[in-house]
Amino acid sequence: MLVALNAIVFLSACNKSENTAQVSSYTDEPWELPKLNAEEKTSLVDSVQTVFREYYVNDFQKNKESYYDPYTETLKLNKEMDSETLLREAMKIFNKNGDIYTNFTYPSPAKCLSAHFYFDVAFAYDNPKDKEGKLVISKKYSIDTVPLSREEKNDFYNIQVGDELLSIANIGIEGETDEEISAVEGLKLLMKQASGRTDEVKKDQALQRYFLREGDEGKTPEGNFTVKIKRRAEGQIVTYTFPWMRYLNYKCSKKNEVSRIIDKNNLGDKKANIDPKLKPAYLPGGSANIVEYAGKSFAVIRVSKFVKDKENEIDEVERIKDFLEKERNKIDGVIFDLRGDYNFNNYFSYATSPVALASLFTTQDISYPNVILRVSDTNRETLANKLFINLKEVDNLDAFVFEKMGKYLNDEKYKEQIKNRSLFTNPFNIFDANHDDRYPKDPNAILYKGILTDKLIAVFANSDCSYACNTFVSLMKDYKIAKIYGTSKQIGGREINIFSWNDFAGTIITPRGTTKSIIPNAKILPKGSDISFAWGQTVRENARAGNEQYLGGNGVLVDTVYLETRDDIINNDRNIFNKIFADMADPKNSTGFYLNRP
């Protein structure tokens, strides 16, 4: 349901209520890596080497920056290593490579454990002109059913959203000190473990994981941690000690996919600090709200999933289209609110939703982004298999695969490049190989175009905007539809062609009726371990800056950065929204919003 709210309601201070964080099973079980037999070790080594030899696409740009060749390092892995050494060395390769979307996960029982505590932190500035920020408590969650002592619960209740985190002891990072360190130093240690091309992406990950450790990434902390807090209200400095809460996570349960994603990223319903009057704006189905500012009316549209709402059978693109058609004569502009809070935009998406949504604001033909693949025999067969299972047909399949991949493999002049793993395809449309959704097979045959071409459009996002969200923001910028606002210099940086090794190792029925894996001769990784990897490098062909050529990596560089103050943390970015409204209400259009778009 679409909700109309006035500016006073929308900009009201958010309620600092605590919401329940559900954890099914606390445990004292130790974190440990399993013993692998010879066959499992061989499978692991072959899989890691295959990913970097046959599929990994970023080394043609990444090697110039880091001078690290992950494939060469994979050749040092062998089945003669003991199990723990092999697993840790494999993890070290992925960590040192540092790609946010190319990851290895430890097997059971290690991956079954997580550790966390019941608040989050954010990086804030006393005022937007500050150069040095600080860590503040940004969210708290209910501990009503958590097995803490009365003293620990009282201490927890005494901590308030907006209080500054000064230091932490036993930060819970394997191999790092358990002595007291400053909160900012702790953030830097977590950034060392984070992946991504830019420091801002790494900082965002580190903030999200400040009080969360996943066993599939490393050893989970034990014992207590101690924090030093500076109260926002009176400036008093206090010290509290809490236990790292260790629990069995979803990864070894039989919950459905949606529940698993919610558990992983939200520890339950983590919609803390949200004013109940604003709750519709944060429901999974998204919403659109009307806000009055300086005599102008702006639609604030929250996009939550870029996907059909299965519960309500409502497609977000259709919902937004209907809203714009109804309200376009009453509004002066639109703000898309894409800020991530372990954002669902990262996980649920249809292939063409970003294209369809961007097309509402222009009559231009917006194309689904093209991709680059590594040229290899293995990748040619993988491409054919992936296309076949999505299209369920073989007509023209061989010709398409030959045109995009086979012609290189059959030409002697490319032989040396292929041998050296330095040849990549030209950018091409891989739409049908990636997804099978409700929109037409031709990604350019979008249902709705040019619904609103003469109003100011802004996009407000942060670096947690990923995958489909990242695609949408890049389209809105590259086709000169919207001005992009962020709380950091860049947003996104994650690819959209992310696949799991175990998914690609699954069997399919070929046109001849035989069975085989999508990756030739691939085997499921042992004991629940897995590899996620970017199959293709997505190209932003309309990007205006060379360092924005690819969707993965640097992400989308924003037009205007508004740093979050402590008041923004407490009040749902109230000040930043006011600044965006002011930019849009400026009669001189000093920001340069795109009006009368083609």
Coordinates of C-alpha atoms in Angstrom, one line a residue:
M1 CA 0.0 0.0 0.0
L2 CA 1.3 3.5 -0.9
V3 CA 1.4 5.9 2.0
A4 CA 1.3 9.7 1.9
L5 CA 3.2 11.4 4.7
N6 CA 3.8 15.1 5.3
A7 CA 7.3 16.5 5.9
I8 CA 6.8 16.7 9.7
V9 CA 6.0 13.0 10.0
F10 CA 8.7 11.9 7.6
L11 CA 11.4 14.0 9.3
S12 CA 10.4 13.2 12.8
A13 CA 13.0 11.7 15.1
C14 CA 13.1 8.0 14.9
N15 CA 12.0 6.0 17.8
K16 CA 15.0 4.3 19.6
S17 CA 13.0 1.2 20.4
E18 CA 14.7 -2.1 20.5
N19 CA 13.5 -4.9 18.2
T20 CA 13.9 -8.6 18.9
A21 CA 16.9 -10.4 17.6
Q22 CA 16.1 -14.1 17.2
V23 CA 18.8 -16.7 17.7
S24 CA 17.8 -20.3 17.8
S25 CA 20.6 -22.0 19.6
Y26 CA 23.4 -20.6 21.8
T27 CA 26.3 -22.9 22.2
D28 CA 29.7 -23.5 23.8
E29 CA 30.8 -25.8 21.0
P30 CA 34.4 -25.0 19.8
W31 CA 35.1 -23.6 16.4
E32 CA 37.0 -26.2 14.4
L33 CA 37.9 -27.2 10.9
P34 CA 37.1 -30.7 9.7
K35 CA 39.3 -33.5 8.6
L36 CA 39.2 -34.0 4.8
N37 CA 40.0 -37.3 3.1
A38 CA 42.2 -37.5 0.0
E39 CA 39.3 -37.3 -2.4
E40 CA 37.9 -34.2 -0.7
K41 CA 41.3 -32.5 -0.7
T42 CA 41.6 -33.1 -4.4
S43 CA 38.2 -31.7 -5.0
L44 CA 38.9 -28.6 -3.1
V45 CA 42.3 -28.0 -4.8
D46 CA 40.8 -28.6 -8.3
S47 CA 37.9 -26.2 -7.6
V48 CA 39.9 -23.3 -6.3
Q49 CA 42.3 -23.6 -9.2
T50 CA 39.5 -23.9 -11.8
V51 CA 37.8 -20.7 -10.5
F52 CA 40.9 -18.6 -10.9
R53 CA 42.1 -20.3 -14.1
E54 CA 38.9 -20.5 -16.1
Y55 CA 36.5 -17.9 -14.7
Y56 CA 38.1 -15.1 -12.7
V57 CA 37.9 -11.9 -14.8
N58 CA 39.4 -9.2 -12.7
D59 CA 43.1 -9.9 -12.9
F60 CA 43.4 -7.9 -16.1
Q61 CA 42.8 -4.8 -14.1
K62 CA 43.5 -6.0 -10.6
N63 CA 47.1 -7.1 -11.2
K64 CA 48.0 -3.6 -12.2
E65 CA 46.8 -2.4 -8.8
S66 CA 47.9 -5.1 -6.3
Y67 CA 50.5 -7.2 -8.3
Y68 CA 48.9 -10.3 -6.8
D69 CA 48.2 -13.3 -9.0
P70 CA 45.7 -15.6 -7.2
Y71 CA 46.0 -18.3 -9.8
T72 CA 49.7 -18.7 -9.3
E73 CA 49.1 -19.0 -5.5
T74 CA 46.5 -21.7 -6.1
L75 CA 49.2 -23.9 -7.7
K76 CA 50.9 -24.1 -4.3
L77 CA 47.9 -26.0 -2.9
N78 CA 48.1 -29.7 -2.9
K79 CA 46.3 -32.7 -1.4
E80 CA 49.4 -33.7 0.6
M81 CA 48.8 -30.8 3.0
D82 CA 47.0 -31.6 6.2
S83 CA 43.3 -30.5 6.2
E84 CA 43.6 -27.4 8.4
T85 CA 46.6 -26.1 6.4
L86 CA 44.9 -26.7 3.1
L87 CA 41.7 -24.9 4.2
R88 CA 43.5 -22.0 5.7
E89 CA 45.8 -21.6 2.7
A90 CA 42.8 -21.6 0.4
M91 CA 41.1 -19.0 2.5
K92 CA 44.3 -16.9 2.5
I93 CA 44.3 -16.7 -1.3
F94 CA 40.8 -15.3 -1.4
N95 CA 41.4 -12.9 1.4
K96 CA 44.6 -11.6 -0.1
N97 CA 42.9 -11.3 -3.5
G98 CA 40.4 -9.0 -1.8
D99 CA 37.5 -9.2 -4.3
I100 CA 34.2 -8.5 -2.6
Y101 CA 32.4 -11.0 -4.7
T102 CA 35.0 -13.8 -5.0
N103 CA 35.0 -15.7 -1.7
F104 CA 35.7 -19.0 -0.1
T105 CA 33.7 -20.3 2.9
Y106 CA 34.9 -22.8 5.4
P107 CA 33.1 -26.1 5.7
S108 CA 31.1 -27.6 8.6
P109 CA 31.4 -27.6 11.5
A110 CA 33.3 -24.2 11.4
K111 CA 30.6 -22.5 9.2
C112 CA 27.8 -23.5 11.6
L113 CA 29.1 -21.1 14.3
S114 CA 28.6 -17.3 14.6
A115 CA 29.3 -14.9 17.4
H116 CA 27.8 -11.4 17.9
F117 CA 26.4 -8.9 20.3
Y118 CA 23.2 -6.8 20.3
F119 CA 24.2 -3.5 19.0
D120 CA 25.7 -2.0 15.8
V121 CA 28.0 0.9 15.2
A122 CA 28.2 3.6 12.5
F123 CA 30.8 6.2 11.6
A124 CA 29.6 9.7 12.3
Y125 CA 30.9 13.2 12.3
D126 CA 30.1 16.0 14.9
N127 CA 29.4 18.2 11.9
P128 CA 29.7 17.8 8.1
K129 CA 33.0 19.8 8.0
D130 CA 34.8 17.4 10.4
K131 CA 37.7 15.4 8.9
E132 CA 37.9 13.0 11.8
G133 CA 34.9 10.9 12.5
K134 CA 34.0 8.7 15.4
L135 CA 32.2 5.4 16.0
V136 CA 28.8 5.7 17.7
I137 CA 26.2 3.1 18.7
S138 CA 23.7 3.2 15.9
K139 CA 21.2 0.3 16.7
K140 CA 20.3 -1.8 19.7
Y141 CA 18.3 -5.0 19.7
S142 CA 16.1 -6.7 22.3
I143 CA 17.8 -8.9 24.8
D144 CA 14.6 -10.0 26.6
T145 CA 15.2 -13.7 25.9
V146 CA 19.0 -13.6 25.8
P147 CA 20.8 -15.5 28.6
L148 CA 22.7 -12.6 30.1
S149 CA 23.1 -11.8 33.8
R150 CA 21.0 -9.1 35.4
E151 CA 24.1 -6.9 35.6
E152 CA 24.9 -7.4 31.9
K153 CA 21.3 -6.5 31.0
N154 CA 21.3 -3.4 33.1
D155 CA 24.6 -2.3 31.5
F156 CA 23.2 -2.9 28.1
Y157 CA 20.1 -0.9 28.8
N158 CA 22.3 2.0 30.0
I159 CA 23.9 2.3 26.6
Q160 CA 22.0 4.6 24.3
V161 CA 21.9 5.0 20.5
G162 CA 24.3 7.9 19.8
D163 CA 26.8 7.1 22.5
E164 CA 30.4 7.1 21.3
L165 CA 32.4 3.8 21.3
L166 CA 35.9 4.8 22.5
S167 CA 37.7 1.4 22.8
I168 CA 37.3 -2.3 22.8
A169 CA 39.2 -5.2 24.4
N170 CA 39.1 -8.7 22.9
I171 CA 37.8 -7.5 19.6
G172 CA 37.5 -11.1 18.5
I173 CA 39.7 -11.3 15.4
E174 CA 41.8 -14.4 15.1
G175 CA 45.5 -13.6 15.2
E176 CA 45.0 -10.0 16.6
T177 CA 45.5 -8.6 20.1
D178 CA 42.9 -9.1 22.8
E179 CA 44.2 -6.1 24.6
E180 CA 42.3 -2.8 24.7
I181 CA 42.6 -0.8 21.5
S182 CA 40.8 2.3 20.3
A183 CA 37.5 1.8 18.5
V184 CA 38.9 3.3 15.3
E185 CA 41.9 1.0 15.5
G186 CA 39.5 -1.9 15.8
L187 CA 37.8 -0.7 12.7
K188 CA 41.1 -0.7 10.9
L189 CA 41.8 -4.3 11.9
L190 CA 38.4 -5.3 10.6
M191 CA 39.0 -3.4 7.3
K192 CA 42.2 -5.5 6.8
Q193 CA 40.0 -8.6 6.7
A194 CA 37.3 -7.0 4.5
S195 CA 37.3 -7.3 0.7
G196 CA 36.6 -4.7 -1.9
R197 CA 38.5 -2.3 -4.2
T198 CA 38.1 0.8 -2.1
D199 CA 38.7 1.7 1.5
E200 CA 35.1 3.0 1.7
V201 CA 33.7 -0.4 0.8
K202 CA 36.0 -2.1 3.3
K203 CA 35.0 0.4 6.0
D204 CA 31.3 -0.3 5.3
Q205 CA 31.9 -4.0 5.7
A206 CA 33.9 -3.5 8.9
L207 CA 31.2 -1.4 10.4
Q208 CA 28.6 -4.0 9.6
R209 CA 30.7 -6.7 11.2
Y210 CA 32.0 -4.8 14.2
F211 CA 30.0 -7.0 16.6
L212 CA 29.4 -10.0 14.2
R213 CA 31.8 -12.8 13.4
E214 CA 30.9 -15.6 11.0
G215 CA 32.5 -19.0 11.4
D216 CA 32.6 -19.6 7.6
E217 CA 35.2 -16.8 7.4
G218 CA 37.3 -17.5 10.4
K219 CA 37.5 -18.6 14.0
T220 CA 34.7 -17.1 16.1
P221 CA 35.6 -15.3 19.3
E222 CA 35.2 -16.7 22.8
G223 CA 34.9 -15.2 26.3
N224 CA 34.1 -11.6 27.1
F225 CA 34.8 -8.2 25.4
T226 CA 35.0 -4.9 27.2
V227 CA 33.9 -1.6 25.7
K228 CA 34.5 2.0 26.9
I229 CA 31.6 4.2 26.1
K230 CA 31.2 8.0 26.2
R231 CA 27.6 8.9 26.9
R232 CA 26.1 11.3 24.5
A233 CA 23.9 13.0 27.0
E234 CA 26.3 14.0 29.8
G235 CA 29.7 13.1 28.3
Q236 CA 30.5 10.6 31.1
I237 CA 32.9 7.8 30.2
V238 CA 31.8 4.3 31.4
T239 CA 33.2 0.8 30.9
Y240 CA 31.1 -2.4 30.3
T241 CA 31.9 -6.0 29.8
F242 CA 29.7 -8.4 27.8
P243 CA 30.1 -12.0 26.5
W244 CA 30.5 -12.8 22.9
M245 CA 27.2 -14.6 22.2
R246 CA 28.1 -17.7 20.2
Y247 CA 25.3 -19.6 18.4
L248 CA 24.5 -22.1 15.7
N249 CA 23.5 -20.2 12.6
Y250 CA 21.2 -20.9 9.7
K251 CA 24.0 -22.4 7.5
C252 CA 23.6 -25.8 9.0
S253 CA 19.8 -25.7 9.3
K254 CA 17.0 -26.5 6.9
K255 CA 15.4 -23.1 6.9
N256 CA 14.1 -21.7 3.6
E257 CA 16.2 -19.2 1.6
V258 CA 14.5 -16.1 2.7
S259 CA 14.8 -17.0 6.4
R260 CA 18.4 -17.8 5.9
I261 CA 19.2 -14.5 4.4
I262 CA 17.3 -12.7 7.1
D263 CA 19.1 -14.6 9.8
K264 CA 22.5 -14.0 8.2
N265 CA 22.1 -10.3 7.7
N266 CA 19.6 -9.2 10.3
L267 CA 19.8 -11.6 13.3
G268 CA 16.1 -11.5 13.2
D269 CA 14.0 -8.4 12.5
K270 CA 16.7 -5.7 12.7
K271 CA 14.6 -2.7 11.9
A272 CA 15.6 -0.8 15.0
N273 CA 15.4 3.0 15.4
I274 CA 12.4 3.2 13.0
D275 CA 9.5 5.4 13.8
P276 CA 6.3 3.3 13.8
K277 CA 4.7 6.0 11.7
L278 CA 7.4 5.4 9.0
K279 CA 7.2 1.6 9.1
P280 CA 5.5 1.3 5.7
A281 CA 8.5 2.8 4.1
Y282 CA 10.6 -0.1 5.3
L283 CA 8.4 -3.0 4.6
P284 CA 9.9 -5.6 2.1
G285 CA 7.5 -4.5 -0.6
G286 CA 8.8 -0.9 -0.6
S287 CA 6.6 2.2 -0.6
A288 CA 6.3 5.7 -1.9
N289 CA 5.7 8.8 0.3
I290 CA 4.9 12.4 -0.5
V291 CA 7.0 15.0 1.4
E292 CA 6.4 18.7 1.4
Y293 CA 9.4 21.0 1.5
A294 CA 9.7 24.7 0.9
G295 CA 6.5 24.8 -1.0
K296 CA 7.5 21.8 -3.2
S297 CA 6.2 18.2 -3.2
F298 CA 8.7 15.3 -3.5
A299 CA 8.0 11.6 -3.8
V300 CA 10.4 9.5 -1.6
I301 CA 10.4 6.0 -3.0
R302 CA 11.9 3.2 -1.1
V303 CA 13.0 0.3 -3.3
S304 CA 13.6 -2.8 -1.2
K305 CA 14.1 -5.8 -3.4
F306 CA 14.0 -5.1 -7.1
V307 CA 11.8 -8.2 -7.3
K308 CA 8.2 -9.2 -7.2
D309 CA 6.7 -9.2 -3.8
K310 CA 5.7 -12.9 -3.4
E311 CA 3.4 -12.3 -0.5
N312 CA 1.4 -9.6 -2.1
E313 CA 1.9 -10.6 -5.7
I314 CA 2.9 -7.0 -6.6
D315 CA 5.8 -6.1 -8.7
E316 CA 7.8 -3.1 -7.5
V317 CA 8.3 -1.7 -10.9
E318 CA 4.6 -1.8 -11.6
R319 CA 3.8 -0.4 -8.2
I320 CA 6.1 2.6 -8.8
K321 CA 4.8 3.1 -12.3
D322 CA 1.2 3.2 -11.0
F323 CA 2.2 5.7 -8.3
L324 CA 4.0 8.0 -10.7
E325 CA 1.1 8.0 -13.2
K326 CA -1.3 8.9 -10.4
E327 CA 0.9 11.5 -8.7
R328 CA 3.1 13.0 -11.5
N329 CA 1.1 16.2 -11.8
K330 CA 1.3 16.7 -8.0
I331 CA 5.0 16.2 -7.5
D332 CA 8.1 18.3 -8.4
G333 CA 10.6 15.5 -8.2
V334 CA 11.5 12.0 -6.9
I335 CA 14.1 10.7 -4.5
F336 CA 14.9 7.0 -4.6
D337 CA 15.9 5.8 -1.1
L338 CA 18.3 2.9 -1.6
R339 CA 20.2 3.0 1.6
G340 CA 21.3 -0.4 2.7
D341 CA 20.9 -1.9 6.1
Y342 CA 22.2 -5.3 5.1
N343 CA 20.0 -4.3 2.2
F344 CA 17.6 -6.8 0.6
N345 CA 18.6 -5.1 -2.6
N346 CA 21.8 -7.2 -2.3
Y347 CA 20.1 -10.5 -2.4
F348 CA 16.7 -10.4 -4.3
S349 CA 16.6 -9.2 -7.9
Y350 CA 15.2 -9.9 -11.3
A351 CA 17.6 -9.4 -14.1
T352 CA 15.7 -6.6 -15.9
S353 CA 14.1 -4.8 -12.9
P354 CA 16.9 -2.1 -12.8
V355 CA 16.5 -1.6 -16.5
A356 CA 12.7 -1.4 -16.3
L357 CA 12.7 0.9 -13.4
A358 CA 15.2 3.3 -15.0
S359 CA 13.2 3.3 -18.2
L360 CA 10.3 4.9 -16.4
F361 CA 12.2 8.2 -16.4
T362 CA 13.5 8.3 -20.0
T363 CA 12.4 7.4 -23.6
Q364 CA 16.0 6.3 -24.3
D365 CA 16.6 2.6 -25.0
I366 CA 18.4 1.4 -21.8
S367 CA 20.3 -1.8 -22.4
Y368 CA 20.9 -4.6 -19.9
P369 CA 24.6 -4.3 -19.1
N370 CA 27.0 -6.3 -21.2
V371 CA 29.7 -8.6 -19.7
I372 CA 33.2 -9.8 -20.4
L373 CA 34.1 -13.5 -20.0
R374 CA 37.5 -15.2 -19.9
V375 CA 38.1 -17.2 -23.0
S376 CA 38.7 -20.9 -22.3
D377 CA 37.3 -24.3 -23.4
T378 CA 35.9 -24.8 -20.0
N379 CA 34.1 -21.5 -20.0
R380 CA 32.7 -22.1 -23.5
E381 CA 31.0 -25.3 -22.2
T382 CA 29.9 -23.5 -19.1
L383 CA 28.3 -20.8 -21.1
A384 CA 26.5 -23.3 -23.3
N385 CA 25.2 -25.3 -20.3
K386 CA 24.0 -22.2 -18.5
L387 CA 22.2 -20.9 -21.5
F388 CA 20.6 -24.2 -22.2
I389 CA 19.1 -24.7 -18.7
N390 CA 17.6 -21.1 -18.8
L391 CA 16.3 -21.1 -22.3
K392 CA 15.2 -24.8 -22.4
E393 CA 16.0 -24.8 -26.1
V394 CA 18.9 -25.5 -28.4
D395 CA 17.9 -23.4 -31.5
N396 CA 20.8 -21.1 -32.4
L397 CA 22.6 -22.0 -29.2
D398 CA 25.7 -23.4 -30.8
A399 CA 25.9 -20.4 -33.1
F400 CA 25.6 -17.9 -30.3
V401 CA 28.2 -19.7 -28.1
F402 CA 30.6 -20.0 -31.1
E403 CA 30.2 -16.3 -32.0
K404 CA 30.9 -15.1 -28.4
M405 CA 33.5 -17.7 -27.3
G406 CA 34.2 -20.4 -29.9
K407 CA 35.6 -18.2 -32.6
Y408 CA 38.5 -17.3 -30.3
L409 CA 39.3 -20.9 -29.4
N410 CA 39.3 -21.9 -33.1
D411 CA 41.7 -19.2 -34.3
E412 CA 45.4 -19.8 -34.1
K413 CA 46.2 -16.2 -33.6
Y414 CA 44.6 -16.3 -30.1
K415 CA 46.3 -19.5 -29.0
E416 CA 49.1 -17.9 -27.1
Q417 CA 46.8 -15.5 -25.3
I418 CA 44.5 -18.3 -24.3
K419 CA 47.4 -20.3 -23.0
N420 CA 48.6 -17.3 -20.9
R421 CA 45.0 -16.7 -19.7
S422 CA 45.1 -13.2 -21.0
L423 CA 42.2 -13.3 -23.5
F424 CA 38.7 -12.0 -22.8
T425 CA 35.6 -11.8 -24.9
N426 CA 34.3 -8.5 -26.2
P427 CA 31.4 -7.2 -24.1
F428 CA 28.1 -9.0 -25.0
N429 CA 24.6 -9.4 -23.6
I430 CA 24.5 -12.5 -21.4
F431 CA 21.0 -11.8 -20.2
D432 CA 19.5 -15.2 -20.9
A433 CA 22.5 -17.0 -19.3
N434 CA 22.0 -15.2 -16.0
H435 CA 18.3 -15.1 -15.1
D436 CA 14.9 -16.3 -16.1
D437 CA 12.4 -13.7 -14.9
R438 CA 9.0 -12.3 -15.8
Y439 CA 10.2 -9.7 -18.3
P440 CA 10.6 -10.3 -22.0
K441 CA 13.6 -12.3 -23.2
D442 CA 14.7 -9.3 -25.1
P443 CA 15.9 -7.1 -22.3
N444 CA 15.2 -4.0 -24.4
A445 CA 11.5 -4.8 -24.8
I446 CA 10.7 -3.0 -21.6
L447 CA 7.0 -2.6 -20.8
Y448 CA 7.0 1.0 -19.6
K449 CA 9.0 3.9 -20.9
G450 CA 9.1 7.6 -20.3
I451 CA 6.4 7.8 -17.6
L452 CA 8.2 10.8 -15.9
T453 CA 10.8 12.7 -18.0
D454 CA 10.4 16.3 -16.9
K455 CA 10.9 16.1 -13.1
L456 CA 14.0 16.2 -10.9
I457 CA 15.2 12.8 -10.0
A458 CA 17.7 12.0 -7.1
V459 CA 19.1 8.7 -5.9
F460 CA 20.3 8.4 -2.2
A461 CA 22.3 5.3 -1.5
N462 CA 25.3 4.0 0.4
S463 CA 28.1 1.6 -0.2
D464 CA 25.9 -1.3 0.8
C465 CA 23.9 -0.9 -2.4
S466 CA 24.8 -4.0 -4.4
Y467 CA 24.0 -6.2 -7.4
A468 CA 20.7 -5.1 -8.8
C469 CA 20.7 -1.9 -6.7
N470 CA 24.2 -1.1 -8.0
T471 CA 23.1 -1.7 -11.5
F472 CA 20.1 0.6 -11.1
V473 CA 22.2 3.5 -9.7
S474 CA 24.8 3.1 -12.5
L475 CA 22.0 3.3 -15.1
M476 CA 20.5 6.4 -13.5
K477 CA 23.9 8.1 -13.6
D478 CA 25.2 6.9 -17.0
Y479 CA 22.0 7.8 -18.9
K480 CA 21.8 11.2 -17.2
I481 CA 18.5 10.6 -15.5
A482 CA 19.3 11.3 -11.8
K483 CA 21.8 13.0 -9.5
I484 CA 23.5 10.5 -7.2
Y485 CA 23.8 11.3 -3.5
G486 CA 25.7 9.2 -1.0
T487 CA 27.2 9.1 2.5
S488 CA 30.6 8.2 1.0
K489 CA 32.4 9.0 -2.3
Q490 CA 31.3 5.8 -3.9
I491 CA 28.4 3.3 -3.6
G492 CA 28.2 -0.3 -4.6
G493 CA 31.2 -2.0 -6.1
R494 CA 29.7 -5.5 -6.3
E495 CA 29.2 -7.4 -9.5
I496 CA 25.8 -8.8 -10.6
N497 CA 27.0 -12.0 -12.2
I498 CA 27.8 -13.9 -8.9
F499 CA 27.5 -17.6 -8.8
S500 CA 28.2 -20.4 -6.4
W501 CA 30.5 -23.2 -7.3
N502 CA 28.2 -25.8 -5.8
D503 CA 25.3 -24.4 -8.0
F504 CA 27.5 -24.7 -11.1
A505 CA 28.6 -28.2 -10.0
G506 CA 24.9 -29.3 -10.0
T507 CA 23.9 -31.7 -12.8
I508 CA 21.7 -30.8 -15.8
I509 CA 20.1 -32.9 -18.5
T510 CA 21.7 -32.1 -21.9
P511 CA 19.9 -31.9 -25.2
R512 CA 21.0 -35.5 -25.8
G513 CA 19.4 -36.7 -22.6
T514 CA 22.6 -37.3 -20.7
T515 CA 23.5 -35.6 -17.4
K516 CA 26.5 -33.5 -16.6
S517 CA 27.5 -30.6 -14.4
I518 CA 27.4 -27.0 -15.6
I519 CA 31.1 -26.7 -15.0
P520 CA 32.6 -29.7 -16.8
N521 CA 33.5 -32.6 -14.4
A522 CA 32.9 -30.4 -11.4
K523 CA 32.2 -31.9 -7.9
I524 CA 30.3 -30.4 -5.0
L525 CA 32.8 -29.0 -2.5
P526 CA 33.3 -31.1 0.7
K527 CA 31.4 -30.7 3.9
G528 CA 29.4 -27.7 2.9
S529 CA 32.3 -25.5 1.9
D530 CA 31.7 -23.3 -1.2
I531 CA 33.2 -20.7 -3.5
S532 CA 31.3 -17.7 -4.8
F533 CA 32.8 -16.0 -7.8
A534 CA 32.0 -13.4 -10.5
W535 CA 31.5 -15.2 -13.7
G536 CA 31.7 -12.1 -15.8
Q537 CA 32.9 -8.5 -15.5
T538 CA 30.0 -6.2 -16.1
V539 CA 30.8 -3.2 -18.4
R540 CA 29.3 0.3 -17.9
E541 CA 29.6 1.3 -21.6
N542 CA 28.0 4.7 -21.0
A543 CA 30.1 5.6 -17.9
R544 CA 31.6 9.1 -18.2
A545 CA 34.7 8.4 -16.2
G546 CA 37.4 5.8 -16.9
N547 CA 37.5 4.6 -13.3
E548 CA 33.8 3.8 -13.5
Q549 CA 34.1 1.5 -16.6
Y550 CA 33.1 -1.6 -14.7
L551 CA 30.2 -2.2 -12.3
G552 CA 32.4 -4.2 -10.0
G553 CA 35.4 -2.6 -8.2
N554 CA 35.1 1.2 -7.7
G555 CA 31.3 1.1 -7.9
V556 CA 29.4 4.3 -8.8
L557 CA 31.1 7.6 -7.9
V558 CA 28.4 9.9 -6.4
D559 CA 27.7 13.4 -7.5
T560 CA 27.3 14.8 -4.0
V561 CA 28.6 13.4 -0.7
Y562 CA 26.8 14.3 2.6
L563 CA 28.6 12.8 5.6
E564 CA 26.5 11.4 8.3
T565 CA 26.4 13.3 11.6
R566 CA 25.5 11.8 14.9
D567 CA 22.1 13.4 14.5
D568 CA 21.7 11.6 11.2
I569 CA 22.5 8.3 12.8
I570 CA 19.9 8.8 15.5
N571 CA 17.3 10.4 13.2
N572 CA 17.3 8.3 10.0
D573 CA 19.5 10.8 8.0
R574 CA 17.1 13.6 8.7
N575 CA 19.7 16.3 7.9
I576 CA 20.8 14.7 4.7
F577 CA 17.3 14.4 3.4
N578 CA 16.7 18.1 4.2
K579 CA 19.8 18.9 2.2
I580 CA 18.7 16.9 -0.8
F581 CA 15.2 18.5 -0.6
A582 CA 16.9 21.9 -0.5
D583 CA 18.9 21.1 -3.6
M584 CA 15.8 19.9 -5.4
A585 CA 13.8 23.0 -4.3
D586 CA 16.5 25.4 -5.5
P587 CA 14.8 27.5 -8.3
K588 CA 18.2 28.0 -10.0
N589 CA 18.8 24.2 -10.1
S590 CA 22.4 24.8 -9.0
T591 CA 23.0 21.1 -8.6
G592 CA 22.3 20.5 -12.3
F593 CA 19.4 18.0 -12.2
Y594 CA 18.5 16.6 -15.6
L595 CA 15.2 18.1 -16.8
N596 CA 13.3 17.4 -20.0
R597 CA 15.2 14.1 -20.5
P598 CA 15.0 12.4 -23.8

